[in-house]
Coordinates of C-alpha atoms in Angstrom, one line a residue:
X290 CA -85.2 -49.1 -85.8
X291 CA -87.9 -46.6 -85.8
X292 CA -88.5 -44.4 -88.7
X293 CA -90.3 -41.0 -89.1
X294 CA -93.0 -43.1 -91.0
X295 CA -93.7 -45.3 -88.0
X296 CA -95.5 -42.2 -86.3
X297 CA -97.6 -41.2 -89.3
X298 CA -100.8 -42.6 -88.5
X299 CA -103.9 -43.2 -90.9
X300 CA -107.2 -42.0 -89.7
X301 CA -108.5 -45.6 -89.3
X302 CA -106.0 -46.6 -86.8
X303 CA -104.8 -43.4 -85.2
X304 CA -106.8 -43.8 -82.1
X305 CA -105.5 -47.5 -81.5
X306 CA -101.7 -46.3 -81.7
X307 CA -102.6 -43.5 -79.5
X308 CA -104.1 -46.0 -76.9
X309 CA -101.2 -48.2 -77.2
X310 CA -98.7 -45.4 -76.6
X311 CA -100.6 -44.4 -73.4
X312 CA -100.5 -48.1 -72.4
X313 CA -97.0 -48.4 -72.7
X314 CA -96.2 -45.2 -70.8
X315 CA -98.6 -46.4 -68.0
X316 CA -96.9 -49.6 -67.9
X317 CA -93.4 -48.1 -67.5
X318 CA -94.7 -45.5 -65.0
X319 CA -96.4 -48.1 -62.8
X320 CA -93.3 -50.2 -63.0
X321 CA -91.3 -47.2 -61.9
X322 CA -93.6 -46.5 -58.8
X323 CA -93.1 -50.4 -57.7
X324 CA -89.3 -50.1 -58.0
X325 CA -88.5 -46.5 -56.8
X326 CA -86.7 -47.1 -53.7
X327 CA -84.3 -49.6 -54.8
X328 CA -84.0 -48.5 -58.6
X329 CA -80.5 -47.0 -58.6
X330 CA -77.9 -49.9 -59.1
X331 CA -75.0 -50.6 -61.3
X332 CA -77.2 -52.6 -63.8
X333 CA -79.7 -49.6 -64.1
X334 CA -76.5 -47.4 -64.9
X335 CA -75.3 -49.7 -67.4
X336 CA -78.8 -49.9 -69.2
X337 CA -78.5 -46.1 -69.4
X338 CA -75.0 -46.2 -71.0
X339 CA -76.5 -48.9 -73.4
X340 CA -79.5 -46.4 -74.2
X341 CA -77.1 -43.8 -74.9
X342 CA -74.9 -45.9 -77.2
X343 CA -78.1 -47.2 -79.2
X344 CA -78.8 -43.6 -79.7
X345 CA -75.2 -42.9 -81.2
X346 CA -75.7 -45.7 -83.6
X347 CA -78.2 -43.5 -85.6
X348 CA -76.2 -40.6 -85.0
X349 CA -77.1 -37.3 -83.0
X350 CA -80.6 -35.8 -83.7
X351 CA -80.7 -32.7 -86.0
X352 CA -80.2 -29.4 -84.1
X353 CA -82.4 -27.6 -86.4
X354 CA -85.4 -29.4 -85.2
X355 CA -85.4 -28.0 -81.6
X356 CA -83.6 -24.7 -82.4
X357 CA -86.7 -22.7 -83.3
X358 CA -88.2 -23.6 -80.1
X359 CA -85.2 -22.4 -78.1
X360 CA -85.1 -19.3 -80.2
X361 CA -88.8 -18.4 -78.9
X362 CA -87.7 -19.2 -75.4
X363 CA -84.8 -16.9 -75.4
X364 CA -87.2 -14.0 -76.0
X365 CA -87.6 -14.1 -72.2
X366 CA -83.9 -13.9 -71.6
X367 CA -83.9 -10.9 -74.2
X368 CA -86.3 -9.2 -72.1
X369 CA -84.5 -10.1 -69.0
X370 CA -81.5 -8.3 -70.2
X371 CA -83.3 -5.3 -71.7
X372 CA -85.0 -4.4 -68.4
X373 CA -81.8 -4.9 -66.4
X374 CA -80.1 -2.3 -68.7
X375 CA -83.2 0.1 -69.6
X376 CA -82.4 2.3 -66.6
X377 CA -78.8 2.7 -67.3
X378 CA -78.9 5.5 -69.9
X379 CA -82.4 6.7 -68.9
X380 CA -82.1 7.2 -65.0
X381 CA -80.8 10.7 -65.2
X382 CA -83.4 12.0 -67.6
X383 CA -86.1 10.0 -65.9
X384 CA -85.2 11.4 -62.4
X385 CA -85.3 15.0 -63.7
X386 CA -88.7 14.5 -65.3
X387 CA -90.1 12.5 -62.1
X388 CA -88.5 14.7 -59.6
X389 CA -86.0 12.5 -57.6
X390 CA -82.8 13.7 -59.2
X391 CA -79.7 13.7 -56.9
X392 CA -81.5 11.1 -54.5
X393 CA -79.2 8.1 -54.6
X394 CA -81.6 6.0 -52.6
X395 CA -84.6 6.8 -54.9
X396 CA -82.3 6.1 -57.9
X397 CA -81.4 2.7 -56.4
X398 CA -85.1 2.0 -55.8
X399 CA -86.0 2.3 -59.4
X400 CA -83.4 -0.6 -59.8
X401 CA -84.1 -2.6 -56.8
X402 CA -87.9 -2.6 -57.0
X403 CA -87.8 -4.5 -60.2
X404 CA -85.6 -6.9 -58.3
X405 CA -87.8 -7.2 -55.4
X406 CA -90.6 -8.0 -57.8
X407 CA -88.4 -10.6 -59.6
X408 CA -87.8 -12.2 -56.2
X409 CA -91.6 -12.6 -55.7
X410 CA -92.0 -14.0 -59.2
X411 CA -89.1 -16.5 -58.8
X412 CA -90.6 -18.0 -55.8
X413 CA -93.8 -18.9 -57.5
X414 CA -92.1 -20.0 -60.8
X415 CA -91.7 -23.6 -59.9
X416 CA -95.2 -23.8 -58.9
X417 CA -96.3 -22.2 -62.1
X418 CA -94.0 -24.3 -64.4
X419 CA -95.1 -27.6 -62.7
X420 CA -98.9 -26.5 -62.7
X421 CA -99.5 -25.2 -66.2
X422 CA -96.5 -26.5 -68.1
X423 CA -93.4 -24.6 -69.4
X424 CA -95.3 -23.0 -72.5
X425 CA -98.0 -21.3 -70.5
X426 CA -95.5 -20.2 -67.7
X427 CA -93.6 -18.2 -70.4
X428 CA -97.0 -16.7 -71.6
X429 CA -97.7 -15.7 -67.9
X430 CA -94.2 -14.0 -67.4
X431 CA -94.8 -11.9 -70.6
X432 CA -98.0 -10.6 -69.2
X433 CA -96.8 -8.5 -66.2
X434 CA -94.0 -7.2 -68.4
X435 CA -96.2 -5.8 -70.9
X436 CA -98.4 -4.2 -68.1
X437 CA -95.4 -3.0 -66.1
X438 CA -93.7 -1.4 -69.2
X439 CA -96.8 0.4 -70.0
X440 CA -97.0 1.6 -66.5
X441 CA -93.5 2.9 -66.4
X442 CA -93.9 4.5 -69.8
X443 CA -96.8 6.6 -68.4
X444 CA -95.5 7.2 -64.9
X445 CA -96.2 10.6 -63.6
X446 CA -94.2 10.5 -60.6
X447 CA -91.6 8.2 -58.7
X448 CA -94.5 5.8 -57.2
X449 CA -95.8 5.2 -60.6
X450 CA -92.6 4.2 -61.9
X451 CA -91.8 1.9 -59.0
X452 CA -95.3 0.3 -59.4
X453 CA -94.5 -0.5 -63.0
X454 CA -91.1 -1.9 -62.0
X455 CA -92.7 -4.0 -59.8
X456 CA -94.9 -5.7 -62.4
X457 CA -92.0 -6.0 -64.8
X458 CA -89.8 -7.5 -61.9
X459 CA -92.4 -10.2 -61.3
X460 CA -92.4 -11.3 -65.0
X461 CA -88.5 -11.1 -64.8
X462 CA -88.6 -13.4 -61.8
X463 CA -90.6 -16.2 -63.6
X464 CA -88.8 -16.0 -66.9
X465 CA -85.1 -17.2 -66.3
X466 CA -85.9 -20.3 -64.3
X467 CA -88.5 -21.2 -66.6
X468 CA -86.1 -20.8 -69.6
X469 CA -83.5 -22.7 -67.8
X470 CA -85.8 -25.6 -67.4
X471 CA -87.1 -25.3 -71.0
X472 CA -83.8 -25.2 -72.6
X473 CA -82.6 -28.3 -70.6
X474 CA -85.6 -30.3 -71.2
X475 CA -86.0 -29.7 -75.1
X476 CA -82.3 -29.7 -75.9
X477 CA -80.6 -32.6 -77.5
X478 CA -77.7 -33.7 -75.1
X479 CA -74.9 -32.9 -77.3
X480 CA -75.9 -29.3 -77.9
X481 CA -77.4 -28.7 -74.6
X482 CA -74.6 -26.3 -73.4
X483 CA -74.7 -24.5 -76.7
X484 CA -78.3 -23.8 -76.3
X485 CA -77.8 -22.7 -72.7
X486 CA -75.3 -20.1 -73.9
X487 CA -77.9 -18.8 -76.4
X488 CA -79.8 -17.6 -73.3
X489 CA -76.7 -15.5 -72.3
X490 CA -76.5 -14.2 -75.7
X491 CA -80.1 -13.3 -75.8
X492 CA -79.6 -11.4 -72.3
X493 CA -76.6 -9.8 -73.8
X494 CA -78.5 -8.5 -76.9
X495 CA -81.3 -7.3 -74.7
X496 CA -78.7 -5.1 -72.5
X497 CA -77.1 -3.9 -75.7
X498 CA -80.5 -3.0 -77.1
X499 CA -81.3 -1.1 -74.0
X500 CA -78.1 0.8 -74.2
X501 CA -78.5 1.7 -77.9
X502 CA -82.2 2.7 -77.5
X503 CA -81.4 4.6 -74.6
X504 CA -78.6 6.8 -76.1
X505 CA -81.0 9.8 -77.2
X506 CA -82.4 9.9 -73.6
X507 CA -80.2 12.6 -72.4
X508 CA -80.8 15.0 -75.3
X509 CA -84.3 14.1 -76.3
X510 CA -87.0 15.0 -73.6
X511 CA -89.2 12.2 -72.8
X512 CA -87.3 9.7 -74.7
X513 CA -87.0 7.4 -71.6
X514 CA -90.7 6.7 -72.0
X515 CA -90.1 5.4 -75.6
X516 CA -87.4 3.0 -74.2
X517 CA -90.0 1.4 -71.9
X518 CA -92.8 1.2 -74.7
X519 CA -90.2 -0.7 -76.8
X520 CA -90.1 -3.7 -74.4
X521 CA -93.6 -4.3 -74.7
X522 CA -93.1 -5.7 -78.4
X523 CA -90.8 -8.6 -77.6
X524 CA -92.9 -9.5 -74.6
X525 CA -96.2 -9.8 -76.9
X526 CA -94.1 -11.8 -79.3
X527 CA -93.1 -14.2 -76.6
X528 CA -96.7 -15.0 -75.6
X529 CA -97.7 -15.3 -79.2
X530 CA -95.1 -17.7 -80.4
X531 CA -95.0 -19.7 -77.5
X532 CA -98.5 -20.9 -78.5
X533 CA -97.0 -22.6 -81.4
X534 CA -93.9 -24.1 -79.5
X535 CA -93.3 -27.5 -78.1
X536 CA -94.0 -28.3 -74.6
X537 CA -91.5 -30.1 -72.5
X538 CA -91.8 -33.9 -72.9
X539 CA -90.4 -34.1 -69.4
X540 CA -93.3 -32.2 -67.9
X541 CA -95.8 -34.0 -69.9
X542 CA -94.7 -37.5 -69.1
X543 CA -94.7 -36.2 -65.3
X544 CA -98.4 -35.4 -65.8
X545 CA -99.3 -38.8 -67.2
X546 CA -99.4 -37.7 -71.0
X547 CA -97.0 -40.3 -72.3
X548 CA -98.5 -40.0 -75.8
X549 CA -98.2 -36.3 -75.9
X550 CA -94.7 -36.4 -74.7
X551 CA -93.7 -38.9 -77.6
X552 CA -95.4 -36.5 -80.0
X553 CA -93.3 -33.6 -78.6
X554 CA -90.1 -35.7 -78.8
X555 CA -90.9 -36.6 -82.6
X556 CA -91.2 -32.6 -83.1
X557 CA -88.1 -31.9 -81.2
X558 CA -85.8 -35.0 -82.2
X559 CA -87.4 -36.9 -85.0
X560 CA -88.9 -40.2 -85.3
X561 CA -85.9 -42.5 -85.1
X562 CA -85.1 -41.1 -81.6
X563 CA -88.4 -41.2 -80.0
X564 CA -88.2 -44.8 -78.6
X565 CA -84.8 -44.2 -76.9
X566 CA -85.8 -41.1 -75.4
X567 CA -88.9 -42.4 -74.0
X568 CA -87.2 -45.1 -72.3
X569 CA -84.7 -43.0 -70.8
X570 CA -87.4 -40.7 -69.6
X571 CA -89.3 -43.8 -68.2
X572 CA -85.9 -44.5 -66.3
X573 CA -85.4 -41.3 -64.7
X574 CA -88.7 -40.1 -63.7
X575 CA -89.1 -42.5 -60.6
X576 CA -91.7 -42.3 -57.8
X577 CA -95.2 -40.8 -57.6
X578 CA -94.7 -37.7 -59.7
X579 CA -98.1 -36.6 -59.2
X580 CA -97.1 -35.9 -55.5
X581 CA -96.3 -32.3 -55.1
X582 CA -92.9 -31.3 -53.8
X583 CA -92.8 -29.2 -50.8
X584 CA -90.5 -26.4 -50.0
X585 CA -89.4 -28.1 -46.7
X586 CA -88.6 -31.2 -48.6
X587 CA -86.1 -29.3 -50.7
X588 CA -84.4 -27.3 -47.7
X589 CA -84.2 -30.0 -45.1
X590 CA -84.7 -33.4 -47.0
X591 CA -82.2 -35.5 -49.0
X592 CA -81.9 -32.7 -51.8
X593 CA -80.7 -30.1 -49.4
X594 CA -77.1 -30.6 -50.4
X595 CA -77.6 -29.9 -54.2
X596 CA -80.1 -26.9 -53.2
X597 CA -77.1 -25.5 -51.1
X598 CA -74.9 -25.8 -54.0
X599 CA -77.1 -24.2 -56.6
X600 CA -78.1 -21.3 -54.2
X601 CA -74.7 -20.6 -53.2
X602 CA -73.4 -20.5 -56.8
X603 CA -76.2 -18.0 -57.6
X604 CA -75.3 -15.9 -54.6
X605 CA -71.6 -15.8 -55.4
X606 CA -72.6 -14.9 -59.1
X607 CA -74.3 -11.8 -57.7
X608 CA -71.7 -10.9 -54.9
X609 CA -69.0 -10.7 -57.7
X610 CA -70.5 -7.3 -58.6
X611 CA -71.6 -8.1 -62.2
X612 CA -75.0 -6.3 -62.0
X613 CA -73.6 -3.4 -60.3
X614 CA -71.6 -3.0 -63.4
X615 CA -74.8 -3.2 -65.6
X616 CA -76.9 -1.0 -63.7
X617 CA -74.5 1.8 -62.9
X618 CA -71.6 1.6 -65.7
X619 CA -72.8 5.0 -66.9
X620 CA -72.1 6.5 -63.6
X621 CA -68.7 4.8 -62.9
X622 CA -67.5 5.7 -66.5
X623 CA -68.6 9.3 -65.9
X624 CA -66.8 9.6 -62.5
X625 CA -63.7 8.2 -64.4
X626 CA -64.1 10.9 -67.2
X627 CA -65.1 8.5 -69.9
X628 CA -67.9 9.4 -72.1
X629 CA -70.7 6.9 -71.0
X630 CA -72.1 6.2 -74.4
X631 CA -69.0 4.9 -76.0
X632 CA -68.0 3.1 -72.7
X633 CA -71.5 1.3 -72.3
X634 CA -71.1 0.2 -75.9
X635 CA -67.7 -1.3 -75.2
X636 CA -69.3 -3.2 -72.1
X637 CA -71.9 -4.7 -74.6
X638 CA -69.5 -5.8 -77.0
X639 CA -67.5 -7.5 -74.4
X640 CA -70.5 -9.2 -73.0
X641 CA -71.4 -10.4 -76.4
X642 CA -67.9 -11.8 -77.5
X643 CA -67.7 -13.5 -74.0
X644 CA -71.1 -15.0 -74.6
X645 CA -70.1 -16.3 -78.1
X646 CA -67.0 -17.9 -76.7
X647 CA -69.2 -19.7 -74.2
X648 CA -71.4 -20.8 -76.9
X649 CA -68.3 -22.4 -78.7
X650 CA -66.6 -24.1 -75.7
X651 CA -69.6 -25.0 -73.5
X652 CA -69.8 -28.5 -74.9
X653 CA -66.2 -28.8 -75.5
X654 CA -64.6 -27.9 -72.3
X655 CA -67.3 -28.5 -70.1
X656 CA -69.3 -26.4 -67.5
X657 CA -66.9 -26.7 -64.4
X658 CA -63.7 -25.6 -66.2
X659 CA -65.6 -22.8 -67.8
X660 CA -66.8 -21.7 -64.3
X661 CA -63.3 -21.9 -62.9
X662 CA -61.6 -19.9 -65.6
X663 CA -64.5 -17.4 -65.5
X664 CA -64.4 -16.5 -61.9
X665 CA -60.6 -16.6 -62.0
X666 CA -60.7 -13.9 -64.6
X667 CA -63.3 -11.9 -63.0
X668 CA -61.1 -11.8 -59.9
X669 CA -58.1 -10.7 -61.9
X670 CA -60.2 -7.8 -63.4
X671 CA -61.5 -6.7 -60.0
X672 CA -57.9 -6.6 -58.9
X673 CA -57.2 -4.2 -61.7
X674 CA -60.2 -2.0 -60.8
X675 CA -59.1 -1.9 -57.2
X676 CA -55.5 -1.1 -58.1
X677 CA -56.7 1.9 -60.3
X678 CA -58.5 3.4 -57.4
X679 CA -55.3 3.3 -55.1
X680 CA -52.4 5.6 -54.9
X681 CA -50.0 3.0 -56.7
X682 CA -51.3 4.4 -60.1
X683 CA -50.9 7.7 -61.7
X684 CA -53.9 9.6 -62.7
X685 CA -53.0 9.2 -66.5
X686 CA -53.1 5.3 -66.2
X687 CA -56.2 5.3 -63.6
X688 CA -58.8 5.6 -66.4
X689 CA -57.1 2.9 -68.4
X690 CA -56.9 0.3 -65.8
X691 CA -60.4 1.0 -64.4
X692 CA -62.0 0.8 -67.7
X693 CA -60.0 -2.0 -69.0
X694 CA -60.6 -3.9 -65.7
X695 CA -64.4 -3.4 -66.1
X696 CA -64.4 -4.6 -69.6
X697 CA -62.1 -7.7 -68.8
X698 CA -64.7 -8.5 -66.0
X699 CA -67.6 -8.5 -68.3
X700 CA -65.9 -10.4 -70.9
X701 CA -64.8 -13.1 -68.3
X702 CA -68.1 -13.1 -66.7
X703 CA -70.0 -13.8 -70.1
X704 CA -67.7 -16.8 -70.7
X705 CA -68.8 -18.8 -67.8
X706 CA -70.2 -17.4 -64.7
X707 CA -73.1 -15.7 -66.6
X708 CA -74.6 -18.7 -68.6
X709 CA -73.4 -21.8 -66.6
X710 CA -75.1 -21.7 -63.3
X711 CA -78.7 -21.7 -64.7
X712 CA -78.0 -24.5 -67.3
X713 CA -75.8 -26.6 -64.6
X714 CA -78.3 -26.7 -61.8
X715 CA -81.2 -27.4 -64.2
X716 CA -79.2 -30.5 -65.5
X717 CA -78.3 -31.5 -61.8
X718 CA -81.6 -31.3 -60.3
X719 CA -83.7 -34.4 -60.5
X720 CA -86.9 -34.1 -62.6
X721 CA -89.2 -34.4 -59.8
X722 CA -87.7 -31.4 -58.0
X723 CA -86.2 -29.3 -60.9
X724 CA -88.8 -26.6 -61.3
X725 CA -89.1 -25.8 -57.6
X726 CA -85.4 -26.2 -56.8
X727 CA -84.5 -23.8 -59.5
X728 CA -87.2 -21.3 -58.1
X729 CA -85.4 -21.6 -54.7
X730 CA -82.1 -20.8 -56.1
X731 CA -83.4 -17.9 -58.3
X732 CA -85.0 -16.4 -55.3
X733 CA -81.6 -16.4 -53.7
X734 CA -80.2 -14.9 -56.9
X735 CA -82.8 -12.0 -56.8
X736 CA -82.3 -11.2 -52.9
X737 CA -78.4 -10.8 -53.5
X738 CA -79.3 -8.9 -56.8
X739 CA -81.6 -6.5 -54.9
X740 CA -79.2 -5.5 -52.3
X741 CA -76.3 -5.1 -54.8
X742 CA -78.6 -3.0 -56.7
X743 CA -79.9 -0.9 -53.8
X744 CA -76.6 -0.4 -51.9
X745 CA -74.0 0.0 -54.8
X746 CA -73.9 3.7 -55.2
X747 CA -74.2 4.2 -51.4
X748 CA -71.3 2.0 -50.6
X749 CA -69.2 3.5 -53.7
X750 CA -69.7 7.0 -51.8
X751 CA -69.0 5.7 -48.2
X752 CA -66.2 3.2 -48.6
X753 CA -64.8 4.1 -52.1
X754 CA -64.0 1.8 -55.1
X755 CA -60.8 0.4 -53.7
X756 CA -62.6 -1.1 -50.8
X757 CA -65.5 -2.3 -52.7
X758 CA -63.8 -3.7 -55.6
X759 CA -61.5 -5.7 -53.3
X760 CA -64.5 -7.1 -51.7
X761 CA -66.1 -8.2 -55.1
X762 CA -62.7 -9.7 -56.0
X763 CA -62.6 -11.6 -52.9
X764 CA -66.0 -13.1 -53.5
X765 CA -64.8 -14.3 -57.0
X766 CA -61.8 -16.1 -55.4
X767 CA -64.3 -17.7 -53.2
X768 CA -66.2 -18.9 -56.1
X769 CA -63.3 -20.6 -57.8
X770 CA -62.6 -22.7 -54.4
X771 CA -66.3 -23.5 -54.3
X772 CA -66.7 -24.6 -57.7
X773 CA -63.6 -26.8 -57.5
X774 CA -64.8 -28.7 -54.4
X775 CA -68.6 -28.8 -55.0
X776 CA -69.6 -28.6 -58.6
X777 CA -70.1 -31.8 -60.8
X778 CA -69.4 -31.9 -64.6
X779 CA -72.5 -32.9 -66.8
X780 CA -71.0 -32.1 -70.2
X781 CA -72.3 -34.5 -72.9
X782 CA -74.5 -36.6 -70.5
X783 CA -78.3 -37.0 -70.9
X784 CA -80.4 -35.7 -67.9
X785 CA -81.3 -39.3 -67.2
X786 CA -77.7 -40.2 -67.0
X787 CA -77.1 -37.2 -64.6
X788 CA -80.1 -38.0 -62.3
X789 CA -79.1 -41.7 -62.1
X790 CA -75.4 -40.9 -61.4
X791 CA -76.0 -38.1 -58.9
X792 CA -79.4 -38.7 -57.1
X793 CA -78.7 -39.0 -53.4
X794 CA -79.9 -42.3 -51.6
X795 CA -83.2 -42.5 -50.2

């Protein structure tokens, strides 16, 4: 059994040990390249189970070794949530100051320009994460967020605001897929679902922070500019603290840096777990990892089915209407005669409660069951909102059903449909394609998000809440059926076990 002392090198033989580790890595890597085409068989799967069992003999690694690194990574999710919600309370005062008040298309563009930038950023996120590593990718996503926030805070007209939102969006596009990759690759298997839920909690805290900070915007002239300045602080913290965080051992191994991967595993898991972690890593990262993955290979090659599942899951997540709630909840509550400040606080609390429920249940019930329950609850909630807009409900009960349905929708979304897709897909994708596959799926996410943000207010005016909420509820039911037929459970499995079990044949 390895001990922590096995990895404490004296100055005289440190170089020899480093060379030995590199040699062992290169031997395993060369063996992999020779046997990549016929590697997956029953014997290999049994060996993977044996390795997992060996790890259990010495217990699970301590979660508090990897948690500080996860905490830094969730700053990107905090920023993601903040920028989703920052226009909610500030849109009215901002539109007055910048001269586009009453123009619903211009108001939609303030939201959707950010999402368009996020689409572009997400397309490049996989190449960036594979090219410079996960840590540097986080730092690169923080930079345009700092620049864009500053531009929005100092905007003199609509075009200045849109340009700033475009910069912020490009950083938002890089952050979520890289965060999903990083959390998946540095987390011990037994808490990976819990850590995945931490990103959703951070997103929720970002949304709530934006709502609370934006409360004085309607009474205090120019307060909306402060709201944009504030977001530069966590972006700078992300760039700084990531300099001291661990790099993904999976990325290091793919780059041929086995000794560095071992050092990062020791930092994340502890000395006794390094040998088993490296052995499993050697088993899963088959083939020539130095070869770049072409997008055509992902869209038309043997991985196209899992790419389709991931893209559809993200599309259904957005077509459920969740971000219409976050972007325009103030407007919807105002039309219902409910004070937007108190209503939005309730939305944030519902989101936070649901996120904590997901954190507690993710590694107990599993990803698939949470998704099915979440989308089912969202369908019921949309049904309540649609019913409240019909003639079946009296005006005295309409407000209660509408607001109650919206809060139930947010609660059930946060319990599964919010945190699960990013984590689940980063688990299911093989290591070689993981980063670029996530970038494709997130690009689909942002395209749908863009059009929902752009068209929601216009559709609400033209077809009314009854039809619109019915459409959203129908997509939730479609998602339930899709998850039942296509999603595989990954709870408690190492990434290597998942890859060996689910990788399609050559």
